Coordinates of C-alpha atoms and ligand atoms in Angstrom, one line a residue:
M1 CA -1.5 8.5 -20.7
T2 CA -0.3 5.6 -22.8
T3 CA 2.4 3.1 -22.3
A4 CA 4.3 4.7 -25.2
E5 CA 5.0 7.6 -22.8
W6 CA 6.6 5.4 -20.1
P7 CA 10.2 5.5 -21.5
I8 CA 10.2 9.3 -21.3
L9 CA 8.5 9.4 -17.9
Y10 CA 11.0 6.8 -16.6
R11 CA 14.0 8.9 -17.8
E12 CA 12.6 11.9 -16.0
H13 CA 11.9 9.8 -12.9
L14 CA 15.4 8.5 -12.9
D15 CA 16.7 12.1 -13.0
I16 CA 14.8 12.8 -9.9
V17 CA 15.9 9.6 -8.2
R18 CA 19.5 10.5 -9.0
S19 CA 19.1 14.1 -7.8
R20 CA 17.6 12.9 -4.5
A21 CA 20.5 10.5 -4.1
D22 CA 23.0 13.3 -4.8
D23 CA 21.4 15.4 -2.1
A24 CA 21.1 12.6 0.4
L25 CA 24.8 11.6 0.0
A26 CA 25.9 15.3 0.3
R27 CA 24.0 15.6 3.6
A28 CA 25.7 12.5 4.9
G29 CA 29.1 13.4 3.5
L30 CA 29.4 10.1 1.6
D31 CA 30.5 9.3 -1.9
A32 CA 28.3 6.6 -3.3
L33 CA 25.0 4.8 -2.8
V34 CA 24.9 1.0 -2.9
V35 CA 21.6 -0.8 -2.8
P36 CA 21.2 -4.6 -2.8
S37 CA 17.9 -5.9 -4.1
G38 CA 17.7 -8.4 -1.2
T39 CA 18.0 -12.1 -0.8
L40 CA 15.6 -14.9 -0.2
H41 CA 14.3 -15.7 3.3
Y42 CA 13.8 -19.3 4.3
Q43 CA 11.3 -20.9 6.7
L44 CA 12.7 -22.0 10.0
F45 CA 14.5 -25.4 9.8
D46 CA 13.3 -25.8 6.3
D47 CA 14.5 -25.3 2.7
R48 CA 11.3 -23.5 1.6
D49 CA 11.6 -19.8 0.8
Y50 CA 9.1 -17.0 1.5
P51 CA 7.8 -14.9 -1.4
F52 CA 10.6 -12.6 -2.3
A53 CA 10.1 -8.9 -1.3
T54 CA 12.4 -6.6 -3.1
N55 CA 14.2 -3.8 -1.2
P56 CA 12.0 -0.7 -1.9
Q57 CA 15.2 1.4 -2.1
F58 CA 16.2 -0.9 -5.1
K59 CA 12.9 -0.8 -7.0
A60 CA 12.9 3.0 -6.6
W61 CA 15.6 2.8 -9.3
V62 CA 14.6 0.0 -11.6
P63 CA 11.3 -1.8 -12.2
L64 CA 12.7 -5.2 -11.1
T65 CA 10.9 -7.2 -8.5
R66 CA 12.0 -10.8 -9.0
N67 CA 15.8 -10.4 -8.8
P68 CA 17.4 -11.4 -5.5
G69 CA 21.2 -10.9 -5.4
S70 CA 21.3 -7.8 -7.7
W71 CA 22.8 -4.4 -6.8
I72 CA 22.5 -0.8 -7.8
A73 CA 25.7 1.2 -7.3
Y74 CA 25.5 5.0 -7.9
T75 CA 28.2 7.6 -7.7
P76 CA 27.1 11.2 -8.2
G77 CA 28.0 12.4 -11.7
A78 CA 28.4 8.9 -13.1
K79 CA 25.9 6.6 -14.9
P80 CA 24.3 4.3 -12.3
K81 CA 25.5 0.7 -12.4
L82 CA 23.2 -2.3 -12.2
V83 CA 24.9 -5.5 -11.1
Y84 CA 22.4 -8.1 -12.3
L85 CA 22.5 -11.6 -11.0
Q86 CA 21.4 -14.2 -13.5
P87 CA 22.5 -17.4 -11.9
R88 CA 23.1 -20.7 -13.7
D89 CA 20.3 -22.7 -12.1
Y90 CA 18.2 -25.5 -13.6
W91 CA 16.0 -25.8 -10.5
H92 CA 14.3 -22.4 -10.8
V93 CA 13.3 -19.9 -13.4
V94 CA 16.2 -17.5 -13.5
P95 CA 15.7 -13.8 -14.4
Q96 CA 15.7 -13.0 -18.2
A97 CA 18.5 -10.9 -19.6
P98 CA 17.7 -7.3 -18.7
S99 CA 15.5 -5.7 -21.3
G100 CA 13.1 -2.7 -21.5
Y101 CA 13.0 1.0 -21.7
W102 CA 15.0 1.4 -18.5
T103 CA 18.1 -0.5 -19.6
P104 CA 19.9 2.3 -21.6
H105 CA 20.2 4.4 -18.4
F106 CA 22.4 1.9 -16.6
D107 CA 25.8 0.3 -17.0
I108 CA 24.6 -3.3 -16.6
V109 CA 27.0 -6.0 -15.5
V110 CA 25.5 -9.5 -15.6
I111 CA 27.0 -11.9 -12.9
R112 CA 26.4 -15.6 -12.5
E113 CA 27.3 -16.0 -8.8
P114 CA 26.3 -13.5 -6.0
E115 CA 29.9 -13.1 -4.9
E116 CA 30.9 -11.7 -8.3
A117 CA 29.1 -8.5 -7.3
L118 CA 32.0 -7.6 -5.1
R119 CA 34.2 -6.8 -8.1
H120 CA 31.7 -4.3 -9.4
L121 CA 30.8 -2.2 -6.4
P122 CA 32.5 1.1 -5.5
P123 CA 36.1 0.6 -4.2
D124 CA 35.7 1.9 -0.6
P125 CA 32.6 0.6 1.3
S126 CA 33.4 3.0 4.2
R127 CA 32.5 5.9 1.8
C128 CA 29.2 4.4 0.7
A129 CA 25.7 4.5 2.0
I130 CA 24.6 0.9 1.8
L131 CA 20.8 0.6 2.0
G132 CA 19.4 -2.8 2.6
E133 CA 18.7 -5.6 5.1
P134 CA 21.5 -7.2 7.1
Q135 CA 21.4 -10.5 5.3
S136 CA 22.2 -8.8 2.0
A137 CA 25.8 -8.2 3.4
L138 CA 28.5 -9.2 0.9
G139 CA 32.1 -9.0 2.1
A140 CA 32.7 -5.5 3.5
Y141 CA 29.5 -4.3 1.9
V142 CA 27.4 -4.5 5.0
P143 CA 24.2 -2.5 4.9
D144 CA 24.6 0.4 7.3
N145 CA 21.5 2.4 6.4
P146 CA 22.8 5.9 7.4
Q147 CA 19.9 7.7 9.1
K148 CA 20.6 11.0 7.3
V149 CA 20.4 9.3 3.9
L150 CA 17.2 7.3 4.8
N151 CA 15.5 10.3 6.3
Y152 CA 16.1 12.3 3.1
L153 CA 15.2 9.6 0.6
E154 CA 12.1 8.3 2.5
Y155 CA 10.8 11.8 3.1
H156 CA 11.0 12.7 -0.6
R157 CA 9.6 9.4 -1.8
A158 CA 6.2 10.7 -0.7
Y159 CA 6.3 12.9 -3.8
K160 CA 5.5 10.7 -6.7
T161 CA 6.9 11.4 -10.1
P162 CA 4.6 11.2 -13.1
Y163 CA 6.2 7.8 -13.9
E164 CA 5.3 6.5 -10.5
I165 CA 1.7 7.7 -10.9
A166 CA 1.6 5.9 -14.3
M167 CA 2.8 2.7 -12.6
M168 CA 0.2 3.1 -9.9
R169 CA -2.5 3.6 -12.6
A170 CA -1.4 0.3 -14.2
A171 CA -1.6 -1.4 -10.8
S172 CA -5.0 0.1 -10.3
A173 CA -6.3 -1.2 -13.7
R174 CA -5.1 -4.7 -12.7
G175 CA -6.7 -4.4 -9.2
V176 CA -10.0 -3.2 -10.7
R177 CA -10.1 -6.3 -13.0
G178 CA -9.8 -8.4 -9.8
H179 CA -12.4 -6.4 -8.0
R180 CA -15.0 -6.8 -10.7
A181 CA -14.4 -10.5 -10.9
A182 CA -14.7 -10.8 -7.1
E183 CA -18.0 -9.0 -7.1
R184 CA -19.3 -11.3 -9.8
A185 CA -18.1 -14.3 -7.8
F186 CA -19.9 -13.0 -4.6
R187 CA -23.1 -12.5 -6.5
A188 CA -22.8 -16.0 -7.9
G189 CA -22.6 -17.4 -4.3
A190 CA -18.9 -18.2 -4.1
S191 CA -17.1 -18.8 -0.8
E192 CA -14.4 -16.4 0.4
F193 CA -11.8 -18.8 -0.9
G194 CA -13.5 -19.0 -4.3
I195 CA -13.8 -15.2 -4.5
H196 CA -10.1 -14.9 -3.7
L197 CA -9.3 -17.3 -6.5
A198 CA -11.5 -15.3 -8.9
Y199 CA -9.7 -12.2 -7.9
C200 CA -6.3 -13.6 -8.4
Q201 CA -7.3 -15.1 -11.8
A202 CA -8.6 -11.8 -13.1
A203 CA -5.8 -9.7 -11.6
G204 CA -3.2 -12.2 -12.9
Q205 CA -1.4 -12.1 -9.5
D206 CA -1.2 -14.2 -6.3
S207 CA 0.7 -14.1 -3.1
E208 CA 4.1 -13.9 -4.9
T209 CA 3.1 -10.6 -6.5
L210 CA 0.2 -9.0 -4.7
P211 CA 1.2 -6.1 -2.6
Y212 CA -0.6 -7.5 0.5
G213 CA -2.7 -10.5 1.4
N214 CA -6.2 -10.2 0.1
I215 CA -8.9 -9.4 2.7
V216 CA -12.0 -11.2 1.5
A217 CA -14.8 -11.2 4.1
L218 CA -18.4 -12.3 4.0
D219 CA -20.9 -11.2 6.6
T220 CA -19.6 -10.8 10.2
H221 CA -16.0 -11.5 9.0
A222 CA -16.1 -7.9 7.6
A223 CA -15.9 -6.7 11.2
V224 CA -12.3 -8.1 11.4
L225 CA -10.3 -5.3 9.9
H226 CA -7.6 -7.5 8.4
Y227 CA -9.6 -10.8 8.0
T228 CA -7.5 -13.3 5.9
D229 CA -8.9 -16.7 6.8
R230 CA -10.8 -17.3 3.5
G231 CA -13.6 -19.7 4.4
T232 CA -14.3 -22.5 1.9
V233 CA -18.1 -22.5 2.5
A234 CA -20.3 -19.6 1.7
P235 CA -23.1 -18.6 4.0
R236 CA -26.5 -19.1 2.2
P237 CA -27.3 -16.5 1.3
P238 CA -24.5 -14.2 2.3
R239 CA -25.6 -10.8 3.5
S240 CA -22.5 -8.7 2.8
F241 CA -19.1 -8.7 1.2
L242 CA -16.0 -6.6 2.0
I243 CA -13.0 -7.0 -0.2
D244 CA -9.7 -5.1 0.4
A245 CA -7.3 -6.2 -2.3
G246 CA -4.6 -4.6 -4.3
A247 CA -2.3 -5.4 -7.2
S248 CA 1.2 -4.3 -8.3
H249 CA 2.9 -3.0 -11.4
G250 CA 6.6 -2.2 -11.9
G251 CA 7.1 -2.5 -8.1
Y252 CA 4.2 0.0 -7.3
A253 CA 1.0 -0.9 -5.4
C254 CA -2.6 -0.1 -5.5
D255 CA -4.9 -0.7 -2.4
I256 CA -8.6 -0.9 -3.1
T257 CA -11.5 -1.7 -0.8
R258 CA -15.2 -2.1 -1.8
T259 CA -18.2 -3.4 0.2
Y260 CA -21.3 -4.9 -1.3
A261 CA -24.7 -5.9 0.0
H262 CA -26.5 -9.1 -1.2
D263 CA -29.8 -7.2 -1.0
Q264 CA -29.3 -4.2 -3.1
A265 CA -32.6 -2.6 -2.0
G266 CA -31.9 -3.1 1.7
E267 CA -30.9 -0.8 4.5
F268 CA -27.3 -2.0 4.6
Q269 CA -26.9 -1.0 0.9
S270 CA -28.2 2.4 1.9
M271 CA -25.5 2.6 4.6
I272 CA -22.9 1.6 2.0
D273 CA -24.1 4.3 -0.3
A274 CA -23.9 6.9 2.5
V275 CA -20.3 5.8 3.3
D276 CA -19.5 5.9 -0.3
A277 CA -20.8 9.4 -0.8
A278 CA -18.9 10.6 2.3
Q279 CA -15.7 8.9 1.1
Q280 CA -15.9 10.8 -2.2
R281 CA -16.2 14.0 -0.3
M282 CA -13.1 13.0 1.7
C283 CA -11.3 12.2 -1.6
A284 CA -12.1 15.8 -2.7
Q285 CA -10.2 17.0 0.4
V286 CA -6.9 15.6 -1.0
R287 CA -5.6 19.1 -1.7
A288 CA -2.3 20.8 -1.3
G289 CA -2.1 22.4 2.2
V290 CA -4.6 20.1 3.8
D291 CA -3.4 18.5 7.1
Y292 CA -4.0 14.8 6.8
R293 CA -4.8 14.7 10.5
Q294 CA -7.7 17.1 10.0
L295 CA -8.9 15.0 7.1
H296 CA -8.9 12.0 9.5
L297 CA -10.9 13.9 12.2
D298 CA -13.3 15.2 9.6
A299 CA -13.9 11.6 8.5
H300 CA -14.9 10.8 12.1
L301 CA -17.5 13.6 12.0
A302 CA -18.9 12.4 8.6
L303 CA -19.1 8.8 9.7
A304 CA -20.7 9.7 13.1
A305 CA -23.3 11.7 11.1
I306 CA -24.1 8.6 9.2
L307 CA -24.4 6.6 12.4
R308 CA -26.9 9.1 13.7
E309 CA -28.8 9.3 10.4
F310 CA -29.2 5.5 10.6
G311 CA -30.3 5.6 14.2
V312 CA -27.3 3.8 15.6
I313 CA -26.2 6.7 17.9
R314 CA -28.1 9.6 19.3
M315 CA -25.3 12.0 20.1
S316 CA -23.9 14.7 17.8
P317 CA -21.0 13.9 15.5
E318 CA -18.9 16.3 17.5
A319 CA -19.8 14.6 20.8
A320 CA -19.1 11.2 19.2
L321 CA -15.6 12.3 18.2
E322 CA -14.9 14.0 21.5
S323 CA -16.1 11.0 23.6
G324 CA -14.4 8.4 21.5
V325 CA -17.7 6.8 20.5
S326 CA -16.9 7.3 16.8
S327 CA -13.7 5.3 17.2
V328 CA -15.7 2.3 18.3
F329 CA -17.3 2.2 14.9
F330 CA -14.3 3.6 13.0
P331 CA -11.2 2.2 14.8
H332 CA -8.5 2.8 12.2
G333 CA -6.9 5.7 10.4
V334 CA -8.5 7.2 7.3
G335 CA -5.6 6.1 5.2
H336 CA -1.9 6.2 4.5
G337 CA 0.7 7.0 1.9
I338 CA 1.1 4.4 -0.9
G339 CA 3.7 3.8 -3.6
L340 CA 6.6 1.3 -3.6
Q341 CA 5.1 0.0 -0.4
V342 CA 1.4 -0.4 0.3
H343 CA 2.0 1.5 3.5
D344 CA 4.6 3.9 2.3
V345 CA 7.3 5.0 4.6
A346 CA 7.8 8.4 6.3
G347 CA 4.1 9.0 7.1
F348 CA 5.1 10.9 10.2
A349 CA 8.2 12.7 8.9
A350 CA 8.4 16.3 10.0
S351 CA 11.2 17.1 7.5
D352 CA 13.8 15.5 5.2
A353 CA 16.3 15.8 8.1
G354 CA 14.1 13.9 10.6
G355 CA 11.6 14.6 13.3
T356 CA 8.1 13.3 13.8
I357 CA 4.6 14.9 13.4
P358 CA 2.5 13.4 16.3
K359 CA -0.8 11.7 15.8
P360 CA -3.9 13.4 17.3
D361 CA -4.6 12.2 20.8
G362 CA -6.8 9.2 20.9
H363 CA -6.0 8.1 17.3
P364 CA -3.2 5.6 17.6
Y365 CA -3.7 3.9 14.3
L366 CA -3.4 6.9 12.0
R367 CA -0.4 6.2 9.7
L368 CA 0.0 9.6 8.1
T369 CA 0.3 13.0 9.8
R370 CA 1.9 15.1 7.1
T371 CA 0.4 18.0 5.3
L372 CA -0.6 17.1 1.7
E373 CA 1.4 18.4 -1.1
P374 CA 1.4 17.9 -4.9
G375 CA 2.7 14.5 -5.8
M376 CA 1.6 12.7 -2.7
V377 CA -0.6 9.7 -3.2
V378 CA -2.7 8.6 -0.2
T379 CA -5.4 6.1 0.4
I380 CA -8.8 7.4 1.6
E381 CA -10.5 4.5 3.4
P382 CA -13.2 5.4 5.9
G383 CA -15.2 2.5 7.4
L384 CA -18.0 1.7 9.8
Y385 CA -17.8 -1.6 11.6
F386 CA -19.8 -3.5 14.2
I387 CA -17.0 -5.2 16.2
D388 CA -18.2 -7.2 19.2
M389 CA -15.1 -6.6 21.3
L390 CA -15.3 -2.8 21.0
L391 CA -19.1 -2.7 21.3
E392 CA -18.9 -4.6 24.5
T393 CA -16.7 -2.0 26.0
L394 CA -19.0 0.8 24.8
R395 CA -22.0 -1.0 26.3
Q396 CA -20.3 -1.1 29.7
G397 CA -19.1 2.6 29.6
P398 CA -20.7 6.0 30.3
H399 CA -22.0 6.5 26.7
A400 CA -24.0 3.3 26.4
G401 CA -27.2 5.3 26.7
E402 CA -26.3 7.3 23.5
V403 CA -26.5 4.1 21.5
D404 CA -29.6 2.3 20.1
W405 CA -28.5 -1.2 20.7
A406 CA -31.4 -2.7 18.7
R407 CA -30.0 -0.8 15.7
V408 CA -26.5 -2.1 16.5
D409 CA -27.9 -5.6 16.5
A410 CA -29.7 -5.0 13.2
F411 CA -26.4 -4.1 11.5
R412 CA -24.1 -6.5 13.4
P413 CA -24.7 -9.5 11.0
F414 CA -23.3 -7.4 8.1
G415 CA -19.9 -7.0 9.8
G416 CA -18.9 -3.6 8.4
I417 CA -18.2 -1.3 5.5
R418 CA -15.0 0.1 4.1
I419 CA -14.5 2.0 0.9
E420 CA -11.0 2.8 -0.2
D421 CA -9.5 4.7 -3.1
D422 CA -5.9 5.8 -4.0
V423 CA -5.8 9.5 -4.5
A424 CA -3.0 11.7 -5.9
C425 CA -2.7 15.3 -4.6
T426 CA -1.9 17.8 -7.4
D427 CA -1.7 21.6 -7.4
A428 CA -5.4 21.5 -8.6
E429 CA -8.1 18.8 -8.5
P430 CA -7.0 15.5 -7.0
L431 CA -6.6 12.5 -9.2
N432 CA -8.6 9.5 -8.1
L433 CA -6.5 6.6 -9.5
T434 CA -9.1 4.0 -8.3
R435 CA -12.3 5.6 -9.6
D436 CA -10.6 6.4 -12.9
A437 CA -9.6 2.7 -13.2
F438 CA -13.2 1.6 -12.4
A439 CA -14.5 4.1 -15.0
A440 CA -12.1 2.8 -17.6
A441 CA -12.7 -0.9 -17.0
Ligands
LIG501 N1 -5.5 -2.4 2.6 C1 -4.7 -3.1 3.5 C2 -4.0 -2.2 4.4 O1 -4.0 -1.0 4.3 O2 -3.3 -2.7 5.3

C-alpha cells in the first residue's frame, strides 16, 4: 500500500465513522454528535502544561493531534463540520491552516478564540451527544458522554478500517526505525537514557508524540514490567536489553517490544529465541473466531513449556497453569487491542449495547476478552520474567519444590524477556504489522 491510496482509504473510513455515528445517535434518540478535541492540562500551582492528549473520539474523525480547542459537529445527513481553533498567539507555535486529503470532507470554520466555537455548534445542546472531558465544556456544551453512544462507538472501534491499518503501518515503520537504532545503541554500550535518545532521534518522536513512555531496561530492570527510570550509566558489560517502545502516525499507535542478549551465543539468547518462536505461533492464532482468552491461556502453556525445557520448572505446563506457577513468570495479559489508543477501549465489551465478558479466573491483568473478528488489531506480547517479589512468594508456597532455584538464579540477572507485535485479524491469514515493518526496514 502506498501513501497515494490514503485519500481514498480516508474517504471510505470517514463513511464508516459517519455511519457508526448515525447508528449510535439513533440508539440514543439524539440528533447530533459534538466532539471537542480537548484542552491543555496544567501542572498543579504552575503554568506548565502537560503534553496534549487529543480526545480519541475526535481523532477518529480527523488526523489532527496537536489542536486543542477544536470541535467536530456532525448531524446525520449533513457534511461534518470542523471548528478549527487557530489562535492568534506569538508565544507558541499555532496550528497551520487545515490542509491535506481529509479537508474536502468537512465544512471547516477557522476560529481565533475558543469561545467563537459556540456560534458554530448545533443549535440545541440538549439534543446532542457531546463526547469529551469535563474541562472541554463551553457554555451549554458540557460533555455528557451518553453511555449508549459510547458503548456503540467504542465497541465498533475495535474493527479497524483499511485506512486505520494504513496509519498503524506508518506508525510501525517509524517505531521500527527507533527499535533498530536502539539495538545499535545497546550493542555500542549506551546507557538506558542514551538508548532512549537514540530511539527518539530515529523515530523522530518524543514524549509529546509517542503513544506511551518508552520502556528501556538493561539487565534486572527488564524484570520491572513498566520500567521507565532510564539510568544514565550502563552496566559494563550489560547482559540483556528489553525495549518496549511505540510510535504514532495520524493519531494511531504502534506498540513494539524486543529483547536482546549481549552474548548472542549464550543460554539467555536461546531462551529469547524460544519465546520468539512461541510468540510467532501465538500471532498465527490471531484468526476470526478465536477467543482471545483462550489465546492467553494457550500462551501460558507455551511459556511454561519453555520454562520446563530450560530446567526452571519441573511440572507440566498444564500443572503450571492450573497452580498459578506460570503466572509468577508471566504475570500480565498476552496483549490488548490497539489503535487510536495504545490500550484500545472496549476490550471487555460483550456487545455494542453494553455488557462485559469476564476475564478467566486468576488472570486479572488480561485487557481483552473478546472473540477475534476481521478488522481487530491486537498486540501479542508474551513474556518470561524473573521478578524477585513474585519469586519470593513462590519460594514460600506449596510449589517451591517444582522449581529449580539454581536455574532461577542463573536467569535472574537478565531480568526478563518480552516480544511484542501488533497483529491484524482478517478473514484469512493475520497481518503482522510489526514483522512486516521490520522486514521492510
Ligand atoms: N507496551 C506498553 C503497554 O502495553 O502498556
